[in-house]
């Protein structure tokens, strides 16, 4: 049977977890490991790369490759389009445009996205519903200097997040998660009480250094972002 | 000059972002790409694997490898030890144990961690301070069937998260993020008003199928979890 990188990875992991390779200890070099496992060095290398990526081992310039003392846990969360998120729960998705306006960029937005003075932005407010219940309130700002074609869109049927993906598929992103409270307006749109806790996702994106969009997504009370690994 | 997987990856990315390879289009096979770039097939393969991991392209069994229509954005958040998190901000870290008790596992915890009836857990409440200000309230439960040695620890100086890393370095994890409100008790410990919004991280961990620990971390108002990529 051919030894795969998965075999190598799982054997190394079990050596670490059983304490055979203690935390902080030096990991044998890849050539020796390839010999031990009877596989190609590239196979060992792939296993090691994944173990590094997952925080189990670390490579230090002078100290060599070691079992990590205090793993930095990295949590990966899928952030799908809200349509996909809702449909994956088996619910019907519905989108609704609340308001649509071209405005001078407000100062707080200019600061946040590093926009030049005097630029205009498209300000959209949208609601996303799951089986008819309020799911997410979207407060969206699009930089018209970067995306002048957004001016021609009415966003009546297709939400700005889906539109943006086709307009500018990939970009630099900053995501910030926080807890807020529903004010009067949010409580009306989300169908909750004022003062209810609101899980908030903010995302700013840039495209080759140019500001594209800032969005603040407010979720109905009880919303959770969960991951397993 | 040798062509590296990074060269190949960045060239493919630019083809995608410039629309030369439109969303949903078929990606050429790796053998052809290797010839085009004048590099080994393994080099192309590594570039492609990263592009798949990052959600730019997808492999479908029958439909082949394609540029992804709606990239699932994955956000990675570092979840370091609270000590490291605070020290990275340049603040002084202080730990304090609030309470320590061995108890029968409450029913909600048994359900959550899939514990057998009749088991005992160690229930710890701890505070973490940054420059003397309340930063995080930790409500921690440790399964004594899996970690009987926790019974002997007093957790007076070292917090349970640091202790757990040395006791069981790696495990299956479920992390859930949500927004809550400060009740009377939380408001006292976190130094805020009752009803203030509280960013909450819950983490359950298992070790080879055995429940290890459940923790609920409540942060002072204004806390954010941010990532850039």
XYZ file of C-alpha atoms in Angstrom:
458
model
C 0.000 0.000 0.000
C 1.212 3.439 -0.920
C 1.841 5.739 2.033
C -0.134 8.976 1.583
C 0.509 12.352 3.161
C -2.642 11.763 5.213
C -1.089 8.617 6.732
C 2.064 10.525 7.565
C 0.154 13.464 8.991
C -2.058 11.341 11.198
C 0.896 9.300 12.468
C 2.810 12.469 13.352
C -0.280 13.926 15.026
C -0.671 10.825 17.158
C 3.016 10.990 18.146
C 2.453 14.562 19.281
C -0.792 13.948 21.119
C 0.542 10.846 22.878
C 3.518 12.843 24.076
C 6.018 10.712 22.138
C 7.061 14.014 20.558
C 6.664 16.411 23.526
C 5.621 20.048 23.162
C 8.649 22.109 22.188
C 10.690 19.131 21.009
C 12.600 19.101 17.737
C 10.874 17.343 14.824
C 13.084 14.931 12.815
C 14.081 16.233 9.404
C 12.000 15.426 6.351
C 14.595 13.198 4.704
C 14.745 10.956 7.780
C 10.968 10.920 8.100
C 10.584 9.958 4.436
C 12.891 7.036 5.070
C 11.008 6.020 8.213
C 7.656 6.099 6.447
C 8.976 4.646 3.188
C 7.562 7.479 1.118
C 8.687 10.393 -1.014
C 10.044 13.468 0.695
C 7.297 15.512 -1.027
C 4.740 13.396 0.831
C 6.319 14.207 4.191
C 6.624 17.832 3.141
C 2.920 18.113 2.397
C 2.009 16.541 5.764
C 4.370 18.933 7.549
C 2.991 21.958 5.735
C -0.524 21.134 6.858
C 0.655 20.579 10.424
C 2.341 23.978 10.340
C -0.787 25.602 8.868
C -2.926 24.042 11.570
C -0.611 25.267 14.307
C 0.694 21.918 15.565
C 4.306 22.483 14.626
C 6.293 25.582 13.862
C 9.398 26.320 11.835
C 11.797 28.772 13.413
C 14.735 30.100 11.464
C 17.502 29.058 13.823
C 15.703 26.772 16.260
C 14.509 24.342 13.596
C 11.113 22.696 13.292
C 9.476 22.042 16.635
C 6.247 20.853 18.165
C 4.432 24.030 19.085
C 4.279 24.976 22.775
C 1.127 27.051 22.771
C -0.820 26.501 19.602
C -2.497 29.645 18.296
C -5.916 28.326 17.590
C -7.188 29.620 14.323
C -10.883 29.415 13.843
C -12.140 29.417 10.280
C -15.656 30.570 9.690
C -17.447 30.237 6.391
C -18.967 33.536 5.377
C -21.253 32.631 2.496
C -23.611 34.948 0.695
C -26.652 35.481 2.887
C -28.808 33.815 0.231
C -26.672 30.652 0.421
C -26.582 30.829 4.233
C -30.371 30.918 4.406
C -30.951 28.326 1.693
C -28.495 25.944 3.373
C -30.731 26.029 6.441
C -33.525 24.815 4.174
C -35.380 28.121 4.398
C -36.779 30.290 1.615
C -34.734 33.371 0.919
C -36.290 36.732 0.205
C -34.522 40.009 -0.502
C -35.958 43.477 -0.182
C -34.486 46.893 -0.938
C -35.360 49.436 1.760
C -33.623 52.535 0.419
C -31.269 53.618 -2.320
C -29.455 56.979 -2.468
C -26.362 58.592 -3.945
C -24.708 60.757 -1.274
C -21.428 62.490 -0.548
C -19.347 60.054 1.528
C -19.856 60.871 5.215
C -16.706 61.672 7.154
C -16.734 58.512 9.291
C -16.880 56.426 6.094
C -14.101 58.424 4.443
C -11.930 57.799 7.482
C -12.761 54.119 7.615
C -12.157 53.375 3.945
C -9.449 56.007 3.357
C -11.544 57.829 0.752
C -10.632 61.139 -0.802
C -12.790 64.135 0.126
C -15.651 65.030 -2.195
C -16.330 61.503 -3.436
C -19.802 60.091 -3.776
C -21.081 56.810 -2.465
C -24.140 54.721 -3.116
C -25.942 54.059 0.162
C -28.232 51.052 0.194
C -30.322 49.593 2.977
C -31.612 46.067 2.404
C -33.377 43.340 4.300
C -32.866 39.605 3.985
C -35.620 37.250 5.115
C -35.626 33.522 5.890
C -39.032 31.886 5.462
C -40.509 35.359 5.710
C -38.854 36.184 9.031
C -36.323 39.015 9.309
C -32.822 37.521 9.194
C -30.333 40.250 8.393
C -30.407 44.036 8.049
C -27.793 45.269 5.584
C -26.439 48.813 5.666
C -24.214 49.078 2.594
C -22.006 51.809 1.145
C -20.392 51.490 -2.288
C -17.602 53.777 -3.460
C -18.720 55.206 -6.817
C -15.186 56.297 -7.712
C -14.158 52.626 -7.836
C -17.461 51.251 -9.121
C -19.151 53.960 -11.238
C -21.334 51.268 -12.852
C -23.165 50.814 -9.515
C -24.904 54.138 -10.263
C -26.879 52.457 -13.061
C -28.100 49.547 -10.952
C -31.448 49.689 -9.173
C -30.743 46.740 -6.792
C -34.466 46.027 -6.771
C -34.108 42.312 -7.445
C -30.473 41.419 -6.809
C -28.811 42.442 -3.560
C -25.555 44.404 -3.578
C -23.491 41.537 -2.162
C -24.336 39.309 -5.116
C -23.876 42.154 -7.550
C -20.475 43.053 -6.058
C -19.171 39.525 -6.488
C -19.704 39.724 -10.217
C -18.437 43.322 -10.428
C -15.258 42.784 -8.398
C -14.836 39.148 -7.552
C -11.897 39.314 -5.142
C -10.412 41.924 -2.941
C -8.685 42.725 0.333
C -11.069 42.339 3.190
C -11.295 43.424 6.800
C -13.969 41.740 8.868
C -14.917 42.741 12.367
C -17.364 40.915 14.622
C -19.008 42.556 17.595
C -22.090 42.680 19.776
C -24.504 45.603 19.629
C -27.989 46.531 20.728
C -31.089 46.984 18.586
C -32.099 50.642 18.396
C -35.610 51.757 17.447
C -35.004 51.375 13.719
C -33.251 47.994 13.908
C -35.902 46.620 16.255
C -38.600 47.502 13.722
C -36.806 45.884 10.794
C -35.605 42.834 12.729
C -38.902 42.368 14.559
C -37.361 42.433 18.018
C -37.387 44.688 21.068
C -35.182 47.749 21.359
C -32.205 46.842 23.534
C -32.090 43.245 22.258
C -28.567 41.970 21.549
C -27.542 42.093 17.889
C -24.654 40.135 16.409
C -22.904 42.472 14.005
C -20.558 41.737 11.123
C -18.739 44.641 9.490
C -16.788 44.182 6.305
C -14.630 46.689 4.449
C -13.113 45.744 1.130
C -10.482 47.242 -1.126
C -9.513 46.371 -4.645
C -5.842 47.006 -5.447
C -5.728 49.741 -2.840
C -9.022 51.398 -3.849
C -11.945 51.352 -1.454
C -14.822 49.269 -2.787
C -17.442 48.934 -0.105
C -18.250 48.992 3.594
C -21.153 46.998 4.971
C -22.662 46.558 8.407
C -24.778 43.430 8.789
C -27.053 43.245 11.830
C -28.643 39.900 12.670
C -31.845 39.108 14.487
C -31.372 38.194 18.177
C -30.185 34.628 18.725
C -27.939 34.606 15.661
C -24.761 32.559 16.026
C -21.679 32.027 13.920
C -20.439 28.506 14.563
C -17.537 26.418 13.333
C -16.188 22.931 14.095
C -12.788 21.501 13.334
C 14.451 31.996 -13.403
C 12.621 29.096 -11.865
C 8.835 29.428 -11.916
C 7.454 28.999 -8.393
C 3.945 27.992 -7.346
C 3.505 31.587 -6.149
C 4.167 32.876 -9.679
C 1.653 30.417 -11.094
C -0.924 31.220 -8.433
C -0.665 34.977 -8.877
C -0.848 34.691 -12.665
C -3.978 32.526 -12.435
C -5.511 34.914 -9.905
C -4.932 37.854 -12.219
C -6.515 35.914 -15.119
C -9.570 35.375 -12.933
C -9.829 38.899 -11.612
C -9.337 40.458 -15.059
C -12.134 38.296 -16.407
C -9.829 36.439 -18.804
C -11.075 33.316 -17.035
C -14.718 34.260 -16.320
C -16.618 33.090 -13.239
C -17.907 29.577 -13.844
C -15.495 28.850 -16.706
C -13.510 25.644 -16.971
C -9.892 25.832 -15.790
C -7.310 24.246 -18.147
C -5.890 20.963 -16.912
C -2.717 20.872 -14.856
C -0.593 19.175 -17.503
C -1.389 21.930 -20.021
C -0.828 24.645 -17.426
C 2.537 23.151 -16.476
C 3.542 23.298 -20.114
C 2.290 26.891 -20.467
C 4.216 28.039 -17.392
C 7.260 25.875 -18.120
C 7.215 24.300 -14.661
C 6.605 20.950 -12.984
C 3.059 19.690 -12.689
C 3.505 19.571 -8.884
C 4.108 23.325 -8.967
C 0.813 23.917 -10.763
C -0.890 21.467 -8.428
C 0.241 23.356 -5.341
C -0.971 26.670 -6.797
C -4.334 25.088 -7.655
C -4.729 23.550 -4.209
C -4.262 26.936 -2.573
C -6.733 28.532 -4.974
C -9.252 25.822 -4.091
C -8.607 26.301 -0.366
C -9.101 30.027 -0.709
C -12.362 29.556 -2.572
C -11.360 30.961 -5.963
C -11.782 27.754 -7.899
C -13.679 24.577 -7.190
C -13.319 20.972 -8.290
C -16.571 19.219 -9.087
C -16.586 15.495 -9.752
C -18.176 15.545 -13.161
C -18.118 19.219 -14.057
C -14.344 19.538 -13.791
C -12.340 22.346 -12.211
C -13.989 25.729 -12.577
C -13.647 29.318 -11.502
C -16.030 29.621 -8.626
C -19.281 31.509 -9.228
C -19.904 32.664 -5.714
C -16.775 32.336 -3.644
C -17.489 31.190 -0.125
C -15.487 33.648 1.825
C -13.720 31.980 4.679
C -12.667 34.255 7.444
C -9.859 33.040 9.657
C -9.661 34.468 13.119
C -6.744 33.913 15.441
C -7.947 32.739 18.808
C -4.875 33.055 20.994
C -4.702 32.492 24.729
C -6.223 35.493 26.453
C -2.841 36.223 28.034
C -1.233 36.451 24.590
C -4.166 38.470 23.245
C -3.796 41.043 26.010
C -0.001 41.144 25.936
C -0.045 41.632 22.155
C -2.025 44.822 22.731
C 0.862 45.982 24.898
C -1.196 45.733 28.099
C -0.365 44.011 31.383
C -2.183 40.751 31.881
C -3.630 39.738 35.233
C -5.525 36.574 36.057
C -7.833 36.026 38.990
C -9.752 32.957 40.146
C -13.289 33.833 41.270
C -14.598 30.409 42.259
C -13.637 26.751 42.140
C -16.004 23.821 42.803
C -16.434 20.136 41.992
C -20.085 19.515 41.061
C -22.258 16.932 39.368
C -22.503 17.923 35.688
C -25.687 19.967 35.195
C -28.118 18.578 32.630
C -27.599 21.355 30.062
C -23.854 20.659 30.142
C -24.359 16.900 29.842
C -26.529 17.490 26.787
C -24.087 19.908 25.226
C -20.970 17.783 25.699
C -22.679 14.375 25.444
C -21.631 13.408 28.973
C -22.781 10.282 30.786
C -25.120 10.783 33.727
C -23.563 10.931 37.181
C -20.239 12.387 36.086
C -18.522 15.179 37.976
C -17.147 18.368 36.544
C -14.840 21.059 37.808
C -16.553 24.417 37.575
C -14.250 27.426 37.514
C -15.042 31.095 37.207
C -12.105 33.352 36.345
C -11.434 36.929 35.400
C -8.829 38.224 32.991
C -7.699 41.851 33.232
C -5.822 44.116 30.816
C -3.909 46.922 32.537
C -6.151 46.351 35.530
C -9.406 46.736 33.588
C -11.859 43.855 33.242
C -11.319 42.193 29.863
C -12.901 38.749 29.897
C -15.129 36.754 32.233
C -14.502 33.010 31.922
C -17.102 30.436 32.932
C -15.336 27.083 32.577
C -16.391 23.468 33.037
C -13.881 20.610 32.903
C -14.955 16.963 32.597
C -13.236 15.103 35.454
C -13.816 11.717 33.821
C -11.484 12.754 30.998
C -9.135 14.890 33.088
C -9.094 13.492 36.657
C -5.809 15.317 37.294
C -7.695 18.650 37.165
C -9.048 17.766 40.638
C -5.584 18.289 42.136
C -5.042 21.727 40.588
C -5.964 24.878 42.495
C -5.879 27.201 39.426
C -4.882 30.026 41.746
C -1.969 31.210 39.613
C -2.407 29.606 36.189
C -5.729 29.851 34.381
C -7.497 26.739 33.114
C -6.967 27.563 29.424
C -3.191 27.545 29.838
C -3.355 24.452 32.012
C -5.545 22.615 29.490
C -3.098 23.218 26.665
C -0.413 21.345 28.525
C -2.816 18.628 29.729
C -4.456 17.936 26.337
C -2.729 19.844 23.600
C -5.080 19.201 20.681
C -8.658 18.260 20.305
C -11.867 18.597 18.332
C -13.336 22.009 18.839
C -16.675 23.681 18.320
C -16.673 27.462 18.550
C -19.772 29.591 18.555
C -19.867 33.382 18.497
C -22.888 35.371 19.562
C -24.122 38.602 21.088
C -25.581 38.683 24.589
C -26.481 41.165 27.289
C -24.729 41.782 30.605
C -26.840 40.550 33.496
C -26.343 41.789 37.059
C -23.435 39.455 37.760
C -21.607 40.056 34.458
C -22.045 43.809 34.773
C -20.350 43.724 38.183
C -17.403 41.663 36.988
C -17.001 43.456 33.663
C -17.521 46.903 35.150
C -20.367 47.822 32.818
C -24.099 48.491 33.011
C -26.659 45.703 33.032
C -28.108 45.404 29.536
C -24.829 46.360 27.866
C -23.985 44.239 24.802
C -21.518 41.421 25.465
C -19.568 39.607 22.748
C -19.606 35.945 23.695
C -17.349 33.103 22.591
C -18.337 29.560 23.513
C -15.967 26.678 22.970
C -16.586 22.977 23.489
C -13.746 20.519 23.057
C -13.475 16.776 22.786
C -10.473 14.517 22.833
C -10.850 11.329 20.807
C -14.589 11.411 21.370
C -14.406 12.231 25.088
C -15.708 15.546 26.329
C -12.917 17.709 27.720
C -14.269 21.147 28.490
C -16.906 23.758 27.785
C -16.176 27.430 28.272
C -18.199 30.592 27.882
C -16.107 33.749 27.499
C -17.875 37.074 27.954
C -16.074 40.234 26.912
C -16.409 43.777 28.127
C -18.590 46.003 25.929
C -16.816 47.263 22.820
C -14.884 44.046 22.272
C -14.250 43.135 18.629
C -12.814 40.163 16.839
C -11.140 41.410 13.672
C -9.299 39.824 10.800
C -7.769 41.057 7.536
C -6.779 39.075 4.472
